[in-house]
Coordinates of C-alpha atoms in Angstrom, one line a residue:
M1 CA -19.9 22.3 15.1
N2 CA -23.2 22.9 16.9
T3 CA -25.3 20.0 18.1
I4 CA -28.7 20.1 16.4
F5 CA -32.1 18.6 17.0
A6 CA -35.4 18.4 15.2
L7 CA -38.6 16.4 14.7
A8 CA -37.7 13.7 12.1
T9 CA -41.3 12.6 11.4
A10 CA -44.2 14.5 10.0
Q11 CA -45.9 17.3 11.9
G12 CA -49.2 16.6 13.6
R13 CA -50.8 13.7 15.5
A14 CA -49.4 10.2 14.9
G15 CA -48.9 6.9 16.6
V16 CA -45.2 7.5 17.0
S17 CA -43.0 10.5 16.5
V18 CA -39.2 10.6 16.2
I19 CA -37.0 13.4 17.5
R20 CA -33.4 13.3 16.5
I21 CA -30.3 14.9 18.1
S22 CA -26.9 15.0 16.3
G23 CA -23.6 16.4 17.3
S24 CA -20.9 16.2 19.9
K25 CA -23.3 17.1 22.8
A26 CA -26.0 14.8 21.7
W27 CA -25.5 12.1 24.3
E28 CA -25.0 14.6 27.1
A29 CA -28.2 16.5 26.2
A30 CA -30.2 13.3 25.8
S31 CA -29.0 12.1 29.2
R32 CA -30.4 15.2 30.9
V33 CA -33.9 14.2 29.5
C34 CA -33.9 10.5 30.0
G35 CA -31.1 9.8 32.6
S36 CA -28.9 6.9 31.5
L37 CA -28.6 6.0 27.8
P38 CA -28.8 2.5 26.5
A39 CA -25.6 1.1 24.9
A40 CA -24.8 2.4 21.4
R41 CA -27.0 0.9 18.6
T42 CA -29.4 -0.6 21.2
S43 CA -32.8 0.6 22.3
G44 CA -34.3 1.0 25.7
T45 CA -37.4 2.5 27.2
R46 CA -36.9 5.5 29.4
I47 CA -39.0 8.1 31.3
L48 CA -38.4 11.4 29.7
R49 CA -38.5 14.3 32.1
S50 CA -38.3 18.1 31.9
S51 CA -35.7 20.1 33.8
S52 CA -38.3 20.7 36.6
G53 CA -38.9 16.9 36.9
D54 CA -42.2 16.7 35.2
V55 CA -42.8 13.5 33.2
L56 CA -43.0 14.3 29.5
D57 CA -43.5 10.8 28.2
H58 CA -42.4 7.2 28.3
G59 CA -40.4 6.7 25.2
L60 CA -37.9 4.5 23.3
V61 CA -34.3 5.9 23.3
L62 CA -31.8 4.8 20.6
P63 CA -28.2 6.2 20.6
F64 CA -25.6 5.9 17.9
Q65 CA -21.9 6.5 18.4
K66 CA -19.9 8.3 15.8
P67 CA -19.0 7.4 13.1
N68 CA -21.6 4.7 13.0
S69 CA -24.6 6.9 12.5
F70 CA -26.5 8.5 9.6
T71 CA -24.7 11.8 10.1
G72 CA -21.3 10.4 11.1
E73 CA -21.7 12.2 14.5
D74 CA -23.0 11.1 17.9
V75 CA -26.8 10.7 17.4
V76 CA -29.7 10.0 19.8
E77 CA -33.3 9.4 18.7
F78 CA -36.3 9.6 20.9
H79 CA -39.3 7.5 19.7
V80 CA -42.2 9.0 21.6
H81 CA -46.0 8.9 21.5
G82 CA -47.1 11.0 18.6
S83 CA -49.1 13.5 20.6
I84 CA -48.7 17.1 19.6
S85 CA -48.3 18.2 23.2
V86 CA -45.6 15.5 23.9
V87 CA -43.6 16.4 20.8
Q88 CA -43.8 20.2 21.6
G89 CA -42.9 19.6 25.2
L90 CA -39.8 17.6 24.3
L91 CA -38.7 20.0 21.6
R92 CA -39.2 22.9 24.1
E93 CA -37.1 21.1 26.7
L94 CA -34.3 20.5 24.2
S95 CA -34.4 24.1 23.1
L96 CA -33.6 25.2 26.7
N97 CA -30.2 23.6 26.4
D98 CA -27.6 26.1 25.4
D99 CA -25.5 23.4 23.7
L100 CA -28.3 22.7 21.2
R101 CA -30.1 24.5 18.4
L102 CA -32.9 23.6 16.0
A103 CA -31.7 22.1 12.8
E104 CA -32.1 23.8 9.4
P105 CA -33.8 22.1 6.4
G106 CA -31.7 19.2 5.3
E107 CA -29.0 19.8 7.9
F108 CA -28.8 16.2 9.1
T109 CA -28.3 15.0 5.5
R110 CA -25.8 17.8 4.8
R111 CA -23.7 16.6 7.8
A112 CA -23.8 13.1 6.4
L113 CA -22.4 14.5 3.2
E114 CA -19.7 16.6 4.9
N115 CA -18.7 13.6 7.1
G116 CA -18.3 11.3 4.0
K117 CA -21.4 9.1 4.8
L118 CA -23.1 10.1 1.5
D119 CA -22.0 11.7 -1.8
V120 CA -24.0 14.3 -3.6
S121 CA -25.7 11.8 -5.9
Q122 CA -26.8 9.8 -2.9
V123 CA -28.2 13.0 -1.3
E124 CA -30.3 13.6 -4.5
G125 CA -31.4 9.9 -4.4
L126 CA -32.5 10.4 -0.8
S127 CA -34.5 13.5 -1.8
D128 CA -36.1 11.6 -4.6
L129 CA -36.9 8.7 -2.2
I130 CA -38.7 11.1 0.2
D131 CA -40.6 12.5 -2.7
S132 CA -41.4 9.2 -4.4
E133 CA -45.1 8.4 -5.0
T134 CA -44.9 5.2 -7.1
E135 CA -43.1 1.9 -6.9
A136 CA -41.0 2.7 -10.0
Q137 CA -39.9 6.0 -8.4
R138 CA -39.1 4.3 -5.1
K139 CA -36.9 1.6 -6.8
Q140 CA -35.1 4.1 -8.9
A141 CA -34.4 6.4 -5.9
M142 CA -33.2 3.5 -3.8
R143 CA -30.7 2.5 -6.5
V144 CA -29.2 6.0 -6.5
F145 CA -29.4 6.3 -2.7
S146 CA -27.6 3.0 -2.3
G147 CA -24.5 4.5 -4.1
A148 CA -24.9 2.6 -7.4
L149 CA -24.3 5.8 -9.4
G150 CA -21.3 6.8 -7.3
D151 CA -19.8 3.3 -7.8
K152 CA -20.2 3.5 -11.5
V153 CA -18.6 7.0 -11.6
E154 CA -15.7 5.7 -9.5
H155 CA -15.1 2.9 -12.0
W156 CA -15.1 5.3 -14.9
R157 CA -12.8 7.6 -13.0
K158 CA -10.3 4.9 -12.3
S159 CA -10.2 3.9 -15.9
L160 CA -9.6 7.4 -17.1
I161 CA -6.9 7.9 -14.4
R162 CA -5.2 4.7 -15.6
A163 CA -5.3 6.0 -19.2
A164 CA -3.9 9.3 -18.2
A165 CA -1.2 7.7 -16.1
L166 CA -0.1 5.5 -19.0
M167 CA 0.3 8.5 -21.3
E168 CA 2.1 10.6 -18.7
A169 CA 4.5 7.7 -18.0
T170 CA 5.4 7.7 -21.6
I171 CA 6.1 11.4 -21.5
D172 CA 8.0 11.7 -18.2
F173 CA 9.9 8.4 -18.2
A174 CA 10.6 7.7 -21.8
D175 CA 14.1 6.4 -21.0
E176 CA 12.9 4.1 -18.2
D177 CA 11.4 0.6 -18.3
V178 CA 7.8 1.6 -19.2
P179 CA 5.6 0.5 -22.1
V180 CA 6.7 2.2 -25.3
D181 CA 3.4 1.9 -27.1
V182 CA 0.6 2.5 -24.6
G183 CA -1.8 3.7 -27.3
P184 CA -3.8 0.4 -27.7
E185 CA -4.5 0.1 -24.0
V186 CA -5.4 3.8 -23.6
S187 CA -7.7 3.6 -26.6
D188 CA -9.4 0.5 -25.2
L189 CA -10.0 2.2 -21.8
L190 CA -11.4 5.3 -23.5
E191 CA -13.6 3.3 -25.8
Q192 CA -15.2 1.4 -22.9
V193 CA -15.8 4.4 -20.8
G194 CA -17.1 6.3 -23.8
R195 CA -19.7 3.5 -24.5
D196 CA -20.8 3.4 -20.9
L197 CA -21.1 7.2 -20.7
T198 CA -23.1 7.3 -23.9
A199 CA -25.5 4.6 -22.7
E200 CA -25.9 6.3 -19.3
I201 CA -26.6 9.7 -20.9
E202 CA -29.3 8.2 -23.1
G203 CA -30.8 6.3 -20.2
S204 CA -30.9 9.5 -18.1
Y205 CA -33.8 10.9 -20.1
V206 CA -36.0 7.9 -19.3
A207 CA -34.8 7.9 -15.6
E208 CA -35.7 11.5 -15.3
R209 CA -39.1 10.7 -16.7
I210 CA -39.6 8.1 -14.0
R211 CA -38.6 10.6 -11.4
S212 CA -40.9 13.4 -12.7
G213 CA -43.6 11.3 -14.4
F214 CA -44.4 10.2 -17.9
E215 CA -46.9 12.2 -20.0
V216 CA -49.6 10.7 -22.1
A217 CA -51.6 13.1 -24.3
L218 CA -55.1 12.4 -25.4
V219 CA -55.3 13.9 -28.9
G220 CA -58.1 14.2 -31.4
P221 CA -60.7 16.5 -33.1
P222 CA -63.3 18.4 -31.0
N223 CA -66.0 16.2 -29.5
A224 CA -64.0 13.0 -29.9
G225 CA -64.6 12.0 -26.3
K226 CA -61.2 13.0 -24.9
S227 CA -62.5 14.7 -21.8
T228 CA -65.0 11.9 -21.1
L229 CA -62.1 9.4 -21.4
L230 CA -60.0 11.4 -19.1
N231 CA -62.8 11.5 -16.5
R232 CA -63.1 7.7 -16.8
L233 CA -59.4 7.2 -16.3
A234 CA -59.3 9.6 -13.3
G235 CA -62.5 8.2 -11.7
R236 CA -63.8 11.7 -11.2
E237 CA -65.0 14.8 -13.1
A238 CA -61.6 16.2 -13.8
A239 CA -62.6 17.8 -17.1
I240 CA -65.8 19.6 -18.2
T241 CA -67.7 17.7 -20.9
S242 CA -70.4 18.9 -23.2
E243 CA -71.8 18.5 -26.7
I244 CA -70.4 21.9 -27.7
A245 CA -67.2 21.5 -29.8
G246 CA -64.2 23.4 -28.4
T247 CA -65.2 23.1 -24.7
T248 CA -61.6 22.2 -23.7
R249 CA -59.4 25.3 -24.3
D250 CA -56.4 24.6 -22.1
V251 CA -54.5 21.4 -21.3
I252 CA -56.0 19.6 -18.3
E253 CA -53.7 17.3 -16.3
V254 CA -54.5 14.2 -14.2
R255 CA -51.7 12.4 -12.4
M256 CA -52.0 8.7 -11.8
D257 CA -50.1 5.6 -10.6
L258 CA -50.2 3.2 -13.5
G259 CA -48.8 -0.2 -12.5
G260 CA -46.2 1.5 -10.3
L261 CA -45.2 4.1 -13.0
P262 CA -46.0 7.8 -12.5
V263 CA -48.2 9.0 -15.4
T264 CA -49.8 12.3 -16.1
F265 CA -52.7 12.2 -18.6
L266 CA -53.2 15.3 -20.7
D267 CA -56.6 16.3 -22.0
T268 CA -55.8 18.6 -24.9
A269 CA -58.0 21.0 -26.9
G270 CA -59.7 19.5 -29.9
L271 CA -57.4 19.8 -33.0
R272 CA -59.1 21.8 -35.8
E273 CA -58.6 25.0 -37.7
S274 CA -60.4 27.8 -36.0
D275 CA -61.1 31.6 -36.4
D276 CA -61.6 31.9 -32.7
K277 CA -58.4 33.4 -31.3
I278 CA -58.8 31.8 -27.9
E279 CA -59.5 28.4 -29.3
A280 CA -56.6 28.7 -31.7
I281 CA -54.3 29.4 -28.8
G282 CA -55.6 26.3 -27.1
V283 CA -55.1 24.2 -30.2
S284 CA -51.5 25.5 -30.5
R285 CA -50.8 24.6 -26.9
A286 CA -52.4 21.2 -27.4
V287 CA -50.1 20.5 -30.3
D288 CA -47.0 21.6 -28.4
R289 CA -47.8 19.5 -25.3
A290 CA -48.7 16.5 -27.4
R291 CA -45.5 16.6 -29.3
A292 CA -43.5 16.8 -26.1
A293 CA -45.4 13.9 -24.4
D294 CA -43.9 10.5 -24.1
L295 CA -46.9 8.8 -25.7
R296 CA -50.0 10.0 -27.6
V297 CA -53.5 8.4 -27.7
F298 CA -55.3 9.5 -30.8
L299 CA -59.1 9.4 -30.7
T300 CA -60.4 9.5 -34.2
D301 CA -63.9 10.6 -35.1
G302 CA -65.0 9.3 -38.4
D303 CA -62.9 10.5 -41.3
A304 CA -61.9 13.8 -39.8
P305 CA -58.2 14.6 -40.7
L306 CA -55.7 14.8 -37.9
L307 CA -53.7 18.0 -37.6
L308 CA -50.9 16.1 -35.8
A309 CA -49.5 12.9 -37.3
P310 CA -49.2 9.9 -35.0
L311 CA -45.7 8.6 -34.4
E312 CA -44.8 4.9 -34.7
N313 CA -45.3 4.0 -31.0
D314 CA -48.5 6.1 -30.6
I315 CA -52.0 4.6 -30.1
V316 CA -54.8 5.3 -32.5
L317 CA -58.4 4.3 -31.5
Q318 CA -61.9 4.9 -32.8
S319 CA -63.7 7.0 -30.3
K320 CA -67.3 6.8 -29.0
A321 CA -67.5 3.0 -29.4
D322 CA -70.8 3.0 -27.6
L323 CA -72.3 4.6 -30.8
L324 CA -70.7 2.1 -33.2
T325 CA -72.5 -1.0 -34.6
S326 CA -69.6 -3.3 -33.7
S327 CA -69.5 -3.8 -29.9
N328 CA -65.8 -4.8 -29.9
A329 CA -64.5 -1.8 -31.9
G330 CA -62.8 1.3 -30.5
I331 CA -63.1 2.9 -27.0
S332 CA -65.8 4.6 -25.0
G333 CA -65.1 6.8 -22.0
K334 CA -68.8 7.0 -21.4
T335 CA -69.4 3.2 -21.0
G336 CA -65.8 2.2 -20.2
Q337 CA -65.6 -0.1 -23.2
G338 CA -61.9 -0.7 -24.2
V339 CA -60.6 1.4 -21.3
D340 CA -59.0 -1.5 -19.4
Q341 CA -57.3 -2.7 -22.6
L342 CA -56.0 0.9 -23.2
I343 CA -54.6 1.1 -19.7
S344 CA -52.8 -2.2 -20.2
L345 CA -51.4 -1.1 -23.5
I346 CA -50.2 2.2 -22.2
Q347 CA -48.6 0.5 -19.2
R348 CA -46.9 -2.0 -21.4
K349 CA -45.5 0.7 -23.7
L350 CA -44.2 2.8 -20.8
T351 CA -42.7 -0.2 -19.1
Q352 CA -40.8 -0.9 -22.3
K353 CA -39.5 2.7 -22.2
S354 CA -38.6 2.3 -18.5
A355 CA -36.3 -0.7 -19.3
A356 CA -33.8 1.8 -20.9
A357 CA -33.6 3.9 -17.7
G358 CA -30.1 4.6 -16.4
L359 CA -28.9 5.5 -12.9
A360 CA -28.5 9.2 -13.6
T361 CA -31.8 10.9 -12.8
H362 CA -31.2 14.7 -12.9
E363 CA -30.3 17.2 -15.6
R364 CA -27.2 18.0 -13.6
H365 CA -26.0 14.4 -13.9
R366 CA -26.5 14.4 -17.6
M367 CA -24.6 17.7 -18.1
A368 CA -21.6 16.4 -16.0
M369 CA -21.5 13.2 -18.0
T370 CA -21.9 15.1 -21.3
R371 CA -18.9 17.3 -20.4
S372 CA -16.9 14.3 -19.4
L373 CA -17.7 12.5 -22.7
Q374 CA -16.7 15.5 -24.7
G375 CA -13.3 15.6 -23.0
L376 CA -12.9 11.9 -23.5
N377 CA -13.7 12.1 -27.2
D378 CA -11.2 14.9 -27.6
A379 CA -8.6 12.8 -25.9
K380 CA -9.4 9.8 -28.2
R381 CA -8.8 11.9 -31.3
L382 CA -5.4 13.0 -29.9
V383 CA -4.3 9.5 -28.8
V384 CA -4.4 8.2 -32.4
Q385 CA -1.9 10.9 -33.4
G386 CA 0.8 9.4 -31.3
P387 CA 3.0 10.1 -28.2
D388 CA 3.9 13.6 -29.4
V389 CA 0.4 14.9 -28.3
Y390 CA -0.1 12.7 -25.2
D391 CA 0.5 15.7 -23.0
I392 CA -2.5 17.5 -24.5
A393 CA -4.6 14.2 -24.4
S394 CA -3.8 13.8 -20.7
E395 CA -5.1 17.3 -20.0
E396 CA -8.3 16.5 -21.8
L397 CA -8.7 13.4 -19.7
R398 CA -8.1 15.4 -16.5
D399 CA -11.0 17.7 -17.6
A400 CA -13.1 14.6 -18.2
I401 CA -12.2 13.3 -14.7
R402 CA -13.1 16.6 -13.1
S403 CA -16.5 16.6 -14.7
L404 CA -17.2 13.1 -13.3
E405 CA -16.0 14.3 -9.9
T406 CA -18.6 17.1 -9.9
L407 CA -21.3 14.5 -10.5
V408 CA -20.7 12.9 -7.1
G409 CA -19.6 16.0 -5.3
R410 CA -15.9 15.6 -5.0
I411 CA -15.3 19.1 -6.3
D412 CA -17.1 22.3 -7.3
V413 CA -20.6 21.6 -5.9
E414 CA -20.9 24.2 -3.1
S415 CA -23.2 26.3 -5.3
L416 CA -25.6 23.3 -5.6
L417 CA -25.9 22.4 -2.0
D418 CA -28.2 25.2 -0.8
E419 CA -30.6 24.4 -3.6
I420 CA -30.5 20.6 -3.0
F421 CA -31.0 20.8 0.8
S422 CA -33.7 23.5 0.5
S423 CA -36.2 20.8 -0.6
F424 CA -35.6 18.7 2.5
C425 CA -37.7 18.8 5.6
I426 CA -36.3 20.2 8.9
G427 CA -35.7 16.8 10.5
K428 CA -33.9 15.3 7.5

């Protein structure tokens, strides 16, 4: 396998930049640049020189010996001054080495996967960690990257293998000293794994929302102050406001960090019956997005009927509180009255939703678990019919186990890898 190298930190000027080499020739190639290497897993300052002897930089050199590295291969990292010219000079020097080539996107992480340092779910967790913008996203990604999902899958897998082995022992060794009635233990194992899978599948919807962001729709009739409130929440003029009803025709989105949770506020078109075809399209889109949102904030304007009924957990507020006689009633995007209380209420409601988040964060995870649960349920229905159908039940369990193995990448994931790693930067 080729030895690869790449800039592992962001492009452009920085205080420090990191250039990483990985592969069987990593130590040899690094030695040509810096002379002697420090001992493995220790750092040392070295003068980095070109092949002609010119000094490229004074940098920190950190070698790792396989398999005790991120990729599982010999690795050397150069921590250099983050000058564009220094980085380009060192990369150019490494590219002159026939034993090295520039890494492809995600290739360092892909090698970590191929060398058993990570499973596929951990790779996805690392990708989510790199993309995380809020504290909730970081914590969730770290749980997956640390291997918690893989550990849970392995526990389920062992339980299903135990259940299948019990049934197959009854089939293959009926005349030997094996349990005659394994049904109760098998049923208990399947029941426990089934409960865990069901809970994880349900929690995956919330976990996916934490990863991609919750949506909160501002809903109400025209001129109810939705756009003004959105601008107040965003701290900028994100939406056009005017006294003309129907100004907002399309859904306007503003993404925010709300107490560590990623939240996208949606300013929707005013909900009313309209003969204007363009406005009617906007209203239809507003209704669709509002229904799909995680939470809706209804701004009421007098006694005007709502075209969309609030759900139990939604928030209903009297709009334009600055025009009301009671100073404590409702909300006003214009003056800011009630906005802090609304933010706190939204944060509290979304935090309650987040408490139900599972470890599975991607649609692919949910599909694999759903297929496994289906096989498990089919096996449960067969087990209660007795030993005569244990061979069929065992086959259903094997299908369930294979589905779990695809979740962590033990089998049948080659088609996923190119898509997964395409989102990584070159140096990762």
